[in-house]
Amino acid sequence: MILKAYNPPHIRKRDSNRSMMDDVLIVLIALYLMAFYYYGPRALLLGLHAAGVSIVCDLVCKLLLRQKLSLRDHSSLVTALLLPLLLPASVDYAVVAVAVAFALVVVKYPFGGVGHNLFNPAAGGFAFVAICFPKAVFSYPVPLEALNAFGSFTGRLVTSASYTLKAGGVPTGGDFLSMLLGNTPGPMGATNVLVVCACLLYLVVRGSVHWQMPLCFLGTCALWAGLFPRAPIPGGASVIYELFSGCLIMGAVFMLTDPVTSPKRASACVVYAVFAGVITMLFRRFGGFEESFAFSLLLCNALAPIFDYLDELFYRAVRRGRFVPAKNKKA
Amino acid sequence: MYLQRTRKHNRLVRRFSGLFFDNPVLSLGLALPLAISATNSLQGAFCVMIGMWATTLPVMLFSSLPPVRRFLPLWARFPVYVLLAVAILIPVELRLSPIYPVVLNSLGVYFPIIAVNTIMLYRCEHVGVRCGVLHTLIDGVLHLLGFSVVMALLACVRELFGYGSVWGIPVTGITFKLSGLLIPFSGCILLAFLAAGSRYIGRLWRVRNYRADLRDGQTPAEGEDEDLDDDLLI
């Protein structure tokens, strides 16, 4: 018997890596349309700029690695289009370029490229620009206010609900409906909770993501937020504010479910998602930044192979217990 | 002679081991904490370089002295090296602290740990106790030069793009600063890229020489066995 080792994503149906990435691109386009509605053409231009930088970085890295240049691999494009959605619409074009370049040139290709990366590239890129430019990354324009399409943003910047929660206050940016529809200051693509949930539904129906991971992750975060609110508010309100602020839901849908960096078996995914939820809420409470999902995800990515290993040990123990003959079983 | 260029390259590698080939930081992974944490400014890297030169060379020479090689037992060698390094480092620090007080303060524990740096301990045992004084001196100088070059390069890049200055002097034209380059995490990444780059260049050079030799169509002379040829070993 010849055993062949394949790299993730492990796809068993008539799908390909490209079709999975195309599904994600389709839902990202929907998020960009919402961002365009709230922030104008600057949102689209940031996405195009990121896509251009990713193509250049791809070309350079593939030439250095002597890999075949191919237009069929859209994984870098997904990373590039995801990054501006995690940032404010007022961010500089240079910051987006640095984030995309770091994500591809440092986090993805040095480990071997598609299917070999240990860490989620978008999380790595976001973490790097958050450390380098904390003011630019954590200050947001007000939705539906005019933004200049080119150059640096010179208008009014405000803080998001995450900042208020981190400081122990009660967010007053908007009501529940505003938070659901994205009419609150925050990351460009992460505030549209309703659209992000629709994206999750689409990806689950298409089979591009495991449904267990985002559900268990958000459930854990909700439970934690309800039991340990950061602000003097009831548990229910704390759950709403914690889930709807920052990049939590968007990260759960697009970054936590990365098929390359997450565990492979469904049971391992459940444990991994619960673990990621606990770590994320701990980072939110004790971490230095108001939005620390990317940092907690990087930590979880480093530990993902351990979840696979322990899950395999567990299943082997279960199988051994099942097939021991009855007469050999000791009382 | 068969594989002439390759032999010449290998002789060069053996003679100048430590400077570029077998660089202590990039190839052997020695003194990494110093290379990562002390290179966020050129002045800090300079202070560490002074400390390294002041401690490593004398300790290596001491280890190569015939009485030391003959009478000092194996279990006592490392403690003696470290004690000697500490005895040299303390006056060096006292001499540097009036000149660079802020820099030494910012280095924190990374200056005193020069006394237990792995370049010194490794080369003392690898070369000092086996070879003569002159060979040890040359080896020490080459390895410290290699270490200094890497430190200076890393410090220049990190300070230039992190602070927008070199040796504390602002550089005009640098308006875009990446403060993330100043944390040790970025030092690790830059060092990894430098190591990959040096390995790539070294491999290119070896392959170029070997291919040139093969193109010349040389064949081994009668009685010459390439497997036993020292010149073909690195």
Coordinates of C-alpha atoms in Angstrom, one line a residue:
Chain A
M1 CA 0.0 0.0 0.0
I2 CA 1.4 3.4 -1.0
L3 CA 0.7 6.1 1.5
K4 CA 0.7 9.7 0.2
A5 CA 0.9 12.7 2.5
Y6 CA -1.2 15.6 1.4
N7 CA -1.2 19.1 2.8
P8 CA -4.3 20.7 4.2
P9 CA -7.1 21.7 3.3
H10 CA -8.2 18.1 3.1
I11 CA -11.2 18.1 0.7
R12 CA -13.1 15.0 0.1
K13 CA -15.7 16.2 -2.3
R14 CA -15.7 17.6 -5.8
D15 CA -14.2 20.8 -4.6
S16 CA -10.8 22.3 -4.8
N17 CA -8.7 24.8 -2.9
R18 CA -9.7 27.4 -5.5
S19 CA -13.5 26.8 -5.1
M20 CA -13.2 27.2 -1.3
M21 CA -11.2 30.4 -1.7
D22 CA -13.8 31.7 -4.3
D23 CA -16.6 31.1 -1.8
V24 CA -14.7 33.3 0.7
L25 CA -14.1 35.9 -1.9
I26 CA -17.8 36.1 -2.8
V27 CA -18.7 36.8 0.8
L28 CA -15.9 39.3 1.2
I29 CA -17.3 41.2 -1.7
A30 CA -20.6 41.5 0.2
L31 CA -18.7 42.9 3.1
Y32 CA -16.9 45.4 0.9
L33 CA -20.2 46.6 -0.5
M34 CA -21.5 47.3 3.0
A35 CA -18.2 49.1 3.8
F36 CA -18.6 51.1 0.6
Y37 CA -22.1 52.1 1.8
Y38 CA -20.8 53.3 5.2
Y39 CA -17.4 54.7 4.2
G40 CA -17.5 55.5 0.5
P41 CA -15.1 54.6 -2.2
R42 CA -12.1 54.6 0.1
A43 CA -13.2 51.2 1.4
L44 CA -13.1 49.7 -2.1
L45 CA -9.8 51.4 -2.9
L46 CA -8.2 50.0 0.2
G47 CA -9.3 46.5 -0.9
L48 CA -7.9 47.0 -4.4
H49 CA -4.7 48.4 -3.0
A50 CA -4.3 45.4 -0.8
A51 CA -5.0 43.0 -3.7
G52 CA -2.4 44.7 -5.8
V53 CA 0.2 44.4 -3.0
S54 CA -0.6 40.7 -2.5
I55 CA -0.1 40.0 -6.2
V56 CA 3.3 41.6 -6.2
C57 CA 4.3 39.8 -2.9
D58 CA 3.1 36.5 -4.4
L59 CA 5.1 36.9 -7.5
V60 CA 8.3 37.8 -5.6
C61 CA 7.9 35.0 -3.1
K62 CA 7.1 32.4 -5.7
L63 CA 10.1 33.4 -7.8
L64 CA 12.4 33.1 -4.7
L65 CA 10.9 29.7 -3.8
R66 CA 11.0 28.6 -7.4
Q67 CA 7.3 27.7 -7.3
K68 CA 5.1 27.7 -10.3
L69 CA 3.4 31.0 -10.9
S70 CA -0.3 30.3 -11.0
L71 CA -3.4 32.5 -11.1
R72 CA -5.6 29.7 -9.8
D73 CA -4.4 30.1 -6.2
H74 CA -6.6 32.7 -4.6
S75 CA -5.5 32.2 -1.0
S76 CA -3.2 35.3 -1.0
L77 CA -6.1 37.3 -2.4
V78 CA -8.4 36.2 0.4
T79 CA -5.8 37.2 3.0
A80 CA -5.2 40.6 1.3
L81 CA -9.0 41.4 1.0
L82 CA -9.6 40.3 4.6
L83 CA -7.0 42.6 6.1
P84 CA -8.5 46.0 5.3
L85 CA -11.9 44.7 6.6
L86 CA -10.2 44.3 10.0
L87 CA -8.8 47.8 10.0
P88 CA -10.6 51.2 10.1
A89 CA -11.5 52.8 6.8
S90 CA -9.4 55.8 7.8
V91 CA -6.2 53.8 7.9
D92 CA -3.3 54.9 5.6
Y93 CA -2.7 52.9 2.4
A94 CA 0.9 52.4 3.6
V95 CA -0.4 50.6 6.7
V96 CA -2.5 48.2 4.6
A97 CA 0.5 47.5 2.4
V98 CA 2.7 46.8 5.4
A99 CA 0.0 44.4 6.8
V100 CA -0.4 42.5 3.6
A101 CA 3.4 42.3 2.9
F102 CA 4.0 41.0 6.5
A103 CA 1.2 38.5 6.2
L104 CA 2.5 37.0 3.0
V105 CA 6.3 37.5 3.1
V106 CA 6.8 36.7 6.8
V107 CA 3.8 34.6 8.0
K108 CA 2.9 32.6 4.9
Y109 CA 5.7 31.9 2.4
P110 CA 8.7 31.3 4.7
F111 CA 6.8 28.3 6.1
G112 CA 6.2 26.9 2.6
G113 CA 3.2 28.7 1.2
V114 CA -0.4 27.5 0.8
G115 CA -1.2 24.5 3.0
H116 CA 2.1 24.8 5.0
N117 CA 1.7 28.0 7.1
L118 CA 1.6 27.5 10.8
F119 CA -0.2 30.8 11.6
N120 CA -3.1 32.6 10.0
P121 CA -1.5 35.2 7.7
A122 CA -4.3 37.8 8.2
A123 CA -4.0 37.5 12.0
G124 CA -0.2 37.9 11.7
G125 CA -0.5 40.9 9.5
F126 CA -3.1 42.6 11.7
A127 CA -1.0 41.9 14.8
F128 CA 2.1 43.5 13.3
V129 CA 0.4 46.7 12.2
A130 CA -1.4 46.9 15.6
I131 CA 2.0 46.9 17.3
C132 CA 3.5 49.3 14.8
F133 CA 0.6 51.8 14.4
P134 CA -1.7 51.4 17.4
K135 CA -3.3 54.9 17.0
A136 CA -4.1 54.3 13.3
V137 CA -5.4 50.8 13.8
F138 CA -7.6 51.5 16.8
S139 CA -9.2 54.9 15.8
Y140 CA -12.2 54.7 13.7
P141 CA -14.2 57.2 11.5
V142 CA -17.9 57.7 12.1
P143 CA -20.0 55.7 9.6
L144 CA -21.8 57.7 6.9
E145 CA -19.4 60.6 7.3
A146 CA -17.5 61.6 4.1
L147 CA -14.0 60.2 3.8
N148 CA -11.4 61.3 1.3
A149 CA -10.7 58.5 -1.2
F150 CA -7.0 59.1 -1.5
G151 CA -4.2 60.2 0.8
S152 CA -4.3 60.3 4.6
F153 CA -7.5 60.8 6.4
T154 CA -7.9 64.1 8.1
G155 CA -11.4 64.0 9.6
R156 CA -12.8 63.1 12.9
L157 CA -11.8 59.8 14.6
V158 CA -13.5 58.2 17.5
T159 CA -13.0 55.1 19.6
S160 CA -15.0 51.9 19.3
A161 CA -17.1 49.9 21.8
S162 CA -14.1 47.7 22.4
Y163 CA -12.2 50.6 23.8
T164 CA -15.0 51.5 26.2
L165 CA -15.4 48.0 27.4
K166 CA -11.7 47.7 27.9
A167 CA -11.8 50.8 30.1
G168 CA -14.6 49.3 32.1
G169 CA -17.3 51.6 30.7
V170 CA -20.6 51.0 29.0
P171 CA -20.6 51.6 25.3
T172 CA -22.9 54.3 24.1
G173 CA -22.2 54.3 20.4
G174 CA -25.6 53.0 19.3
D175 CA -28.5 50.8 20.0
F176 CA -28.8 47.1 19.2
L177 CA -30.0 47.6 15.7
S178 CA -27.1 50.0 14.8
M179 CA -24.7 47.4 16.1
L180 CA -26.4 44.7 14.1
L181 CA -26.3 46.7 10.9
G182 CA -22.8 48.1 11.3
N183 CA -23.8 51.7 11.9
T184 CA -21.2 52.0 14.8
P185 CA -17.5 53.0 14.7
G186 CA -15.3 49.9 14.3
P187 CA -13.3 47.9 11.9
M188 CA -14.6 48.4 8.3
G189 CA -16.0 44.9 7.8
A190 CA -16.4 43.6 11.3
T191 CA -19.2 45.9 12.5
N192 CA -21.8 44.5 10.0
V193 CA -22.8 41.6 12.3
L194 CA -25.9 40.7 10.2
V195 CA -23.9 40.5 7.0
V196 CA -21.1 38.5 8.7
C197 CA -23.7 36.0 10.0
A198 CA -25.1 35.7 6.5
C199 CA -21.6 35.0 5.2
L200 CA -21.2 32.3 7.8
L201 CA -24.4 30.7 6.8
Y202 CA -23.3 30.7 3.1
L203 CA -19.9 29.2 3.9
V204 CA -21.5 26.5 6.1
V205 CA -24.0 25.6 3.4
R206 CA -21.2 25.4 0.8
G207 CA -19.2 23.3 3.1
S208 CA -16.2 25.6 3.1
V209 CA -16.0 25.9 6.9
H210 CA -16.7 23.5 9.8
W211 CA -19.9 24.9 11.5
Q212 CA -18.7 23.6 14.9
M213 CA -15.9 26.1 15.3
P214 CA -17.6 29.5 15.0
L215 CA -20.6 28.2 17.0
C216 CA -18.5 26.8 19.9
F217 CA -16.2 29.8 19.9
L218 CA -19.0 32.3 20.0
G219 CA -20.9 30.2 22.5
T220 CA -17.8 30.1 24.8
C221 CA -17.3 33.9 24.4
A222 CA -20.9 34.6 25.1
L223 CA -20.9 32.4 28.2
W224 CA -17.8 34.1 29.5
A225 CA -19.2 37.5 28.8
G226 CA -22.4 36.6 30.6
L227 CA -20.6 35.3 33.7
F228 CA -17.8 37.8 33.9
P229 CA -18.9 41.2 32.4
R230 CA -16.2 43.8 32.0
A231 CA -18.6 46.7 32.6
P232 CA -21.3 47.2 35.2
I233 CA -24.1 45.9 33.0
P234 CA -26.4 42.9 33.1
G235 CA -25.1 39.6 31.7
G236 CA -27.3 39.8 28.6
A237 CA -26.2 43.2 27.7
S238 CA -22.6 42.2 28.3
V239 CA -23.0 39.3 25.9
I240 CA -24.4 41.6 23.2
Y241 CA -21.6 44.2 23.6
E242 CA -18.8 41.7 23.8
L243 CA -19.9 39.7 20.7
F244 CA -20.8 42.7 18.6
S245 CA -17.7 44.8 19.4
G246 CA -14.4 44.4 17.7
C247 CA -13.5 41.6 15.3
L248 CA -14.9 38.7 17.3
I249 CA -17.6 37.4 15.0
M250 CA -15.7 38.2 11.8
G251 CA -12.6 36.5 13.2
A252 CA -14.7 33.5 14.2
V253 CA -16.1 33.2 10.6
F254 CA -13.0 34.0 8.5
M255 CA -9.9 33.4 10.6
L256 CA -10.6 30.8 13.2
T257 CA -12.0 28.5 10.5
D258 CA -8.9 28.6 8.3
P259 CA -8.6 25.0 7.1
V260 CA -4.8 25.0 7.2
T261 CA -4.2 26.3 10.7
S262 CA -7.1 24.8 12.5
P263 CA -7.4 21.1 13.7
K264 CA -8.7 18.6 11.1
R265 CA -11.2 16.4 13.0
A266 CA -14.6 17.9 14.0
S267 CA -14.2 16.8 17.7
A268 CA -10.8 18.5 17.8
C269 CA -12.3 21.6 16.3
V270 CA -14.9 21.8 19.1
V271 CA -12.2 21.6 21.8
Y272 CA -10.0 24.0 19.9
A273 CA -12.9 26.5 19.5
V274 CA -13.7 26.4 23.2
F275 CA -10.0 26.9 24.1
A276 CA -9.8 29.8 21.6
G277 CA -12.8 31.4 23.2
V278 CA -11.4 31.2 26.7
I279 CA -8.0 32.6 25.5
T280 CA -9.7 35.4 23.5
M281 CA -11.8 36.5 26.5
L282 CA -8.7 36.4 28.7
F283 CA -6.7 38.5 26.2
R284 CA -9.6 40.9 26.1
R285 CA -9.6 41.3 29.9
F286 CA -5.9 41.3 30.6
G287 CA -4.3 42.1 27.2
G288 CA -2.8 45.4 26.2
F289 CA -4.8 46.1 23.2
E290 CA -8.6 46.7 23.0
E291 CA -8.8 44.3 20.1
S292 CA -6.7 41.2 20.7
F293 CA -8.5 38.4 18.8
A294 CA -5.6 38.2 16.3
F295 CA -3.0 37.7 19.1
S296 CA -5.1 35.0 20.8
L297 CA -5.6 33.3 17.4
L298 CA -1.9 33.2 16.8
L299 CA -1.4 31.5 20.1
C300 CA -4.2 29.0 19.3
N301 CA -2.7 28.3 15.9
A302 CA 0.6 27.4 17.6
L303 CA -1.2 24.8 19.7
A304 CA -3.6 23.5 17.0
P305 CA -1.4 20.4 16.2
I306 CA -1.6 19.4 19.9
F307 CA -5.4 19.3 19.7
D308 CA -5.2 16.9 16.7
Y309 CA -2.6 14.7 18.5
L310 CA -4.7 14.5 21.7
D311 CA -7.8 13.9 19.7
E312 CA -6.2 11.0 17.8
L313 CA -4.9 9.5 21.1
F314 CA -8.4 9.7 22.5
Y315 CA -10.0 8.0 19.5
R316 CA -7.3 5.2 19.6
A317 CA -8.1 4.6 23.2
V318 CA -11.8 4.5 22.5
R319 CA -11.2 2.0 19.6
R320 CA -9.0 -0.2 21.8
G321 CA -11.6 -0.3 24.5
R322 CA -14.3 -1.2 21.9
F323 CA -12.5 -4.2 20.3
V324 CA -11.1 -5.9 23.4
P325 CA -12.7 -9.5 23.4
A326 CA -15.2 -10.0 26.3
K327 CA -13.3 -13.0 27.8
N328 CA -10.1 -11.0 28.1
K329 CA -11.8 -8.0 29.9
K330 CA -10.8 -7.9 33.5
A331 CA -13.6 -7.3 36.0
Chain B
M1 CA 43.5 19.2 -10.7
Y2 CA 40.1 17.7 -10.4
L3 CA 37.4 20.0 -9.0
Q4 CA 39.9 22.8 -8.7
R5 CA 37.5 25.6 -8.0
T6 CA 35.6 23.6 -5.4
R7 CA 38.9 22.8 -3.6
K8 CA 39.9 26.4 -3.6
H9 CA 36.4 27.4 -2.2
N10 CA 36.7 24.8 0.5
R11 CA 40.1 26.0 1.5
L12 CA 38.8 29.5 1.7
V13 CA 35.9 28.3 3.9
R14 CA 38.2 26.5 6.3
R15 CA 40.6 29.5 6.6
F16 CA 37.9 32.1 7.1
S17 CA 35.4 30.1 9.0
G18 CA 33.4 32.4 11.2
L19 CA 33.4 35.5 9.2
F20 CA 30.8 34.6 6.6
F21 CA 30.9 30.8 6.3
D22 CA 29.9 29.2 9.6
N23 CA 29.0 32.6 11.0
P24 CA 28.4 32.1 14.8
V25 CA 25.1 33.8 14.8
L26 CA 23.7 33.0 11.3
S27 CA 24.9 29.5 10.9
L28 CA 25.7 28.1 14.4
G29 CA 22.9 30.0 16.2
L30 CA 25.2 31.2 19.0
A31 CA 24.6 34.3 21.1
L32 CA 21.1 34.7 19.8
P33 CA 19.7 36.7 22.9
L34 CA 22.4 39.3 22.3
A35 CA 21.7 39.4 18.6
I36 CA 18.0 39.7 19.0
S37 CA 17.5 41.9 22.1
A38 CA 20.5 44.2 22.0
T39 CA 20.2 45.3 18.3
N40 CA 17.3 47.8 18.6
S41 CA 19.9 50.5 18.5
L42 CA 23.4 50.8 17.0
Q43 CA 24.8 52.2 20.3
G44 CA 23.5 49.2 22.2
A45 CA 25.0 46.8 19.7
F46 CA 28.3 48.7 19.9
C47 CA 28.4 48.3 23.7
V48 CA 27.7 44.6 23.4
M49 CA 30.4 44.3 20.7
I50 CA 32.9 45.9 23.0
G51 CA 31.9 43.6 25.8
M52 CA 32.2 40.5 23.5
W53 CA 35.6 41.4 22.2
A54 CA 36.9 42.3 25.6
T55 CA 35.8 39.0 27.2
T56 CA 35.8 36.4 24.4
L57 CA 39.3 36.8 23.0
P58 CA 41.2 36.8 26.3
V59 CA 39.2 33.8 27.6
M60 CA 39.8 31.9 24.3
L61 CA 43.6 32.6 24.5
F62 CA 43.6 31.5 28.1
S63 CA 41.9 28.2 27.2
S64 CA 44.6 27.6 24.5
L65 CA 47.5 28.0 26.9
P66 CA 49.4 24.6 27.3
P67 CA 49.3 24.6 31.1
V68 CA 45.6 25.2 31.1
R69 CA 44.9 22.5 28.5
R70 CA 47.0 20.0 30.4
F71 CA 46.1 20.6 34.0
L72 CA 42.6 22.1 34.1
P73 CA 40.0 19.3 34.4
L74 CA 37.0 19.1 32.2
W75 CA 34.5 19.8 35.0
A76 CA 36.3 23.0 36.0
R77 CA 36.8 24.5 32.6
F78 CA 33.5 26.3 32.1
P79 CA 33.3 27.8 35.6
V80 CA 36.9 29.1 35.2
Y81 CA 36.0 30.6 31.8
V82 CA 33.0 32.3 33.2
L83 CA 34.8 33.7 36.2
L84 CA 37.5 35.1 34.0
A85 CA 34.9 36.6 31.7
V86 CA 33.1 38.2 34.7
A87 CA 36.5 39.6 36.0
I88 CA 37.1 41.3 32.6
L89 CA 33.5 42.4 32.0
I90 CA 33.1 44.3 35.3
P91 CA 35.8 46.9 34.6
V92 CA 34.6 47.2 31.0
E93 CA 31.1 48.0 32.2
L94 CA 32.4 50.5 34.7
R95 CA 34.4 52.1 31.9
L96 CA 31.4 52.3 29.5
S97 CA 28.7 53.4 31.9
P98 CA 29.8 57.1 32.1
I99 CA 30.0 57.2 28.3
Y100 CA 26.7 55.4 27.5
P101 CA 24.6 55.4 30.7
V102 CA 21.2 55.3 29.0
V103 CA 22.2 52.7 26.5
L104 CA 23.7 50.4 29.2
N105 CA 20.6 50.9 31.3
S106 CA 18.3 50.0 28.4
L107 CA 20.3 46.8 27.7
G108 CA 19.5 45.6 31.2
V109 CA 20.5 42.0 31.8
Y110 CA 21.8 41.6 28.2
F111 CA 25.2 43.2 29.0
P112 CA 26.1 41.1 32.0
I113 CA 25.2 37.8 30.2
I114 CA 28.1 38.4 27.8
A115 CA 30.1 36.7 30.6
V116 CA 28.3 33.4 29.7
N117 CA 28.0 33.9 25.9
T118 CA 27.9 30.8 23.9
I119 CA 30.4 31.9 21.3
M120 CA 33.1 32.1 23.9
L121 CA 32.2 28.8 25.6
Y122 CA 31.8 26.9 22.3
R123 CA 35.0 28.2 20.6
C124 CA 37.0 27.6 23.8
E125 CA 36.1 23.9 23.8
H126 CA 36.0 23.5 20.1
V127 CA 39.3 25.2 19.2
G128 CA 41.0 26.6 22.4
V129 CA 41.7 23.3 24.1
R130 CA 42.7 21.5 20.8
C131 CA 44.8 24.0 18.9
G132 CA 47.6 26.4 19.5
V133 CA 47.5 30.0 20.7
L134 CA 47.9 31.5 17.2
H135 CA 45.2 29.4 15.6
T136 CA 42.8 30.2 18.5
L137 CA 43.5 33.9 18.2
I138 CA 42.8 33.8 14.5
D139 CA 39.6 31.8 15.0
G140 CA 38.4 34.1 17.8
V141 CA 39.0 37.2 15.7
L142 CA 37.2 35.8 12.7
H143 CA 34.2 34.7 14.8
L144 CA 34.0 38.0 16.6
L145 CA 34.2 39.8 13.3
G146 CA 31.4 37.7 12.0
F147 CA 29.3 38.4 15.1
S148 CA 30.0 42.1 14.9
V149 CA 29.0 42.4 11.3
V150 CA 25.7 40.7 12.0
M151 CA 25.1 42.8 15.1
A152 CA 25.9 46.0 13.2
L153 CA 23.7 45.1 10.2
L154 CA 20.7 44.2 12.4
A155 CA 21.1 47.2 14.6
C156 CA 21.3 49.6 11.6
V157 CA 18.2 48.2 10.0
R158 CA 16.1 48.1 13.2
E159 CA 17.1 51.6 14.3
L160 CA 16.8 53.1 10.9
F161 CA 13.3 51.8 10.2
G162 CA 12.2 51.8 13.9
Y163 CA 13.4 55.1 15.2
G164 CA 14.3 56.8 11.9
S165 CA 17.8 57.4 13.1
V166 CA 21.3 55.8 13.0
W167 CA 23.5 56.1 16.1
G168 CA 20.9 58.5 17.6
I169 CA 21.2 60.9 14.6
P170 CA 17.9 61.4 12.8
V171 CA 18.0 60.4 9.2
T172 CA 16.2 62.8 6.8
G173 CA 13.8 61.2 4.4
I174 CA 12.6 58.5 6.8
T175 CA 9.1 59.5 7.6
F176 CA 7.5 56.1 7.8
K177 CA 8.6 54.3 11.0
L178 CA 7.8 50.8 12.0
S179 CA 7.9 50.7 15.8
G180 CA 7.2 46.9 15.6
L181 CA 10.8 46.4 14.5
L182 CA 12.1 47.5 17.9
I183 CA 10.6 44.5 19.8
P184 CA 12.6 41.3 20.1
F185 CA 10.0 39.4 18.0
S186 CA 11.0 41.4 14.9
G187 CA 14.7 40.9 15.8
C188 CA 14.0 37.1 15.6
I189 CA 12.4 37.5 12.2
L190 CA 15.1 39.7 10.7
L191 CA 17.8 37.4 12.0
A192 CA 15.9 34.4 10.4
F193 CA 15.8 36.2 7.1
L194 CA 19.5 37.1 7.3
A195 CA 20.4 33.5 8.1
A196 CA 18.3 32.3 5.2
G197 CA 19.9 34.9 2.9
S198 CA 23.5 34.0 4.0
R199 CA 22.7 30.3 3.4
Y200 CA 21.3 31.0 0.0
I201 CA 24.3 33.0 -1.0
G202 CA 26.7 30.4 0.3
R203 CA 24.9 27.7 -1.6
L204 CA 24.8 29.7 -4.8
W205 CA 28.6 30.2 -4.5
R206 CA 29.2 26.5 -3.9
V207 CA 27.0 25.4 -6.8
R208 CA 28.5 27.9 -9.1
N209 CA 32.0 26.6 -8.4
Y210 CA 31.0 23.0 -8.7
R211 CA 29.2 23.5 -12.0
A212 CA 32.1 25.5 -13.4
D213 CA 34.4 22.5 -12.5
L214 CA 32.0 20.0 -14.2
R215 CA 31.8 22.2 -17.3
D216 CA 35.6 22.1 -17.6
G217 CA 35.3 18.4 -18.0
Q218 CA 37.9 17.5 -15.5
T219 CA 38.4 13.9 -14.4
P220 CA 40.2 12.5 -11.3
A221 CA 43.9 11.8 -11.9
E222 CA 45.0 8.1 -11.7
G223 CA 45.1 7.0 -8.1
E224 CA 43.1 10.0 -6.9
D225 CA 40.2 9.0 -4.8
E226 CA 37.7 11.9 -4.3
D227 CA 36.1 10.3 -1.3
L228 CA 39.4 10.5 0.6
D229 CA 40.4 13.9 -0.6
D230 CA 40.7 16.4 2.2
D231 CA 40.4 19.4 -0.1
L232 CA 36.9 18.4 -1.1
L233 CA 35.8 18.4 2.5
I234 CA 34.7 21.5 4.3

